[in-house]
Coordinates of C-alpha atoms in Angstrom, one line a residue:
X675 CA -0.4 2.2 6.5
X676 CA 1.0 -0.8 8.0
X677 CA 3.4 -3.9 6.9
X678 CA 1.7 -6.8 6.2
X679 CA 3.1 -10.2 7.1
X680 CA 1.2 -13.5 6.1
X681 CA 1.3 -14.0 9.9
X682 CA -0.2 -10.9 10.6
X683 CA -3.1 -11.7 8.1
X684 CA -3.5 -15.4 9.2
X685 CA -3.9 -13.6 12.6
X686 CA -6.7 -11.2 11.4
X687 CA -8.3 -13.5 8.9
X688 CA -9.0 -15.9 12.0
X689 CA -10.7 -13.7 14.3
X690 CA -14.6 -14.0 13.7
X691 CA -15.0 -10.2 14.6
X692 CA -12.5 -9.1 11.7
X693 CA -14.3 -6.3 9.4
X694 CA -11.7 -7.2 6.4
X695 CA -10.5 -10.2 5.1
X696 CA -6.9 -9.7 4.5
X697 CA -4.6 -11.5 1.5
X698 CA -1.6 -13.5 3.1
X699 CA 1.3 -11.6 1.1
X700 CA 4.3 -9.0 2.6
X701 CA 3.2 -5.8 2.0
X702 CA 1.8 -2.7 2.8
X703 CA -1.6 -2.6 4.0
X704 CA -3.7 0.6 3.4
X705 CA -5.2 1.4 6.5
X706 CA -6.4 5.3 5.0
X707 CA -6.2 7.5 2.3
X708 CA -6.4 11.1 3.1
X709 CA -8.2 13.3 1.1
X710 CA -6.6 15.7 -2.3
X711 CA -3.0 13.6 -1.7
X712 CA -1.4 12.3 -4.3
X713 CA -2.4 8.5 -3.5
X714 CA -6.1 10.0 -3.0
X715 CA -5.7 11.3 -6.6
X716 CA -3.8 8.2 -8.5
X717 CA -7.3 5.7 -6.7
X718 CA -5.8 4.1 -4.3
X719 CA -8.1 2.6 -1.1
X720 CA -8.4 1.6 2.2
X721 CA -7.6 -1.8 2.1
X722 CA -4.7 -1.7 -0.7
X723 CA -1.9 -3.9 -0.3
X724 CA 0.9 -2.2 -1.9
X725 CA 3.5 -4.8 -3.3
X726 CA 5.9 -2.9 -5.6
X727 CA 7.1 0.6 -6.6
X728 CA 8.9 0.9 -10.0
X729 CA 9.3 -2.6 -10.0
X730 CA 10.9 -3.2 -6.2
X731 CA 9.1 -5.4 -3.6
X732 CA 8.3 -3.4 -1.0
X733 CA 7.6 -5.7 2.3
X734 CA 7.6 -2.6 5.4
X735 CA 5.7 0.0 6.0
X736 CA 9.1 1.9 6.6
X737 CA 10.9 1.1 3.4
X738 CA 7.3 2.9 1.2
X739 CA 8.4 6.1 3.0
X740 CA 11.6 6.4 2.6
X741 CA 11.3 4.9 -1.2
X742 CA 8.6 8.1 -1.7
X743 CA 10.6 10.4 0.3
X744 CA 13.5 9.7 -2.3
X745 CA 11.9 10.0 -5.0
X746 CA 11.3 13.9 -4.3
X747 CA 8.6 16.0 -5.2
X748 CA 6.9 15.7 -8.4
X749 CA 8.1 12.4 -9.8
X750 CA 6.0 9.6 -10.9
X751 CA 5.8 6.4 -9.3
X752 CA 4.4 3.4 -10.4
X753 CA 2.9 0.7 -7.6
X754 CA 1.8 -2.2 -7.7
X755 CA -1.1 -2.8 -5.5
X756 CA -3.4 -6.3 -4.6
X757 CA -7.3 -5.2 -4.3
X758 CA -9.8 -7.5 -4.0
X759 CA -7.8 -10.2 -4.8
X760 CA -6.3 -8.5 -8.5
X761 CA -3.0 -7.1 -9.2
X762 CA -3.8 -3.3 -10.2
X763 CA -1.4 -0.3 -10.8
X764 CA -1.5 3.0 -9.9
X765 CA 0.7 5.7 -11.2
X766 CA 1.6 8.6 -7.9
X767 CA 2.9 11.6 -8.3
X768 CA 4.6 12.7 -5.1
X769 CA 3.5 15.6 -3.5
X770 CA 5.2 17.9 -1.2
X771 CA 3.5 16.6 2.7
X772 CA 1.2 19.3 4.1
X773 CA 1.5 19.9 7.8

């Protein structure tokens, strides 16, 4: 995952050679889902832009982490994601990280 910045997408949207057409919003940008997580299991995709969890803008790539790695093991979270140009939400239950 990576923050988003309207910059950053401006940036991407005007390069002829991008593969994704990106929305000009802060966020989180979905760059991969790994397979049997938790944000594998609650639907979310590459491409996501994650805008809330539990009802707080999230705007870095950094502040998702540590707002999951608070929430501890097992609790439910619910974000707030822009796909395809829709508002969607997705309920994620934390999972312990696998190494």
């Amino acid at each position: 995952m990576i923050t988003l910045t309207p910059e950053i997408a401006k940036q991407n949207n005007s390069d002829p050679n991008s593969v994704l057409i990106l929305p000009e919003v802060k966020g989180v940008l979905v760059t991969k889902v790994l397979s049997g997580t938790a944000a594998e299991k609650a639907g979310m995709r590459r491409g996501d832009v994650i805008l809330e969890i539990d009802n707080q803008s999230i705007i870095s790539a950094e502040q998702l982490q540590r707002k999951v790695e608070n929430g501890g093991v097992g609790q439910k979270l619910q974000f707030k994601i822009l796909r395809n140009g829709r508002e969607k939400e997705l309920f994620v239950v934390s999972g312990q990280m696998i190494s």
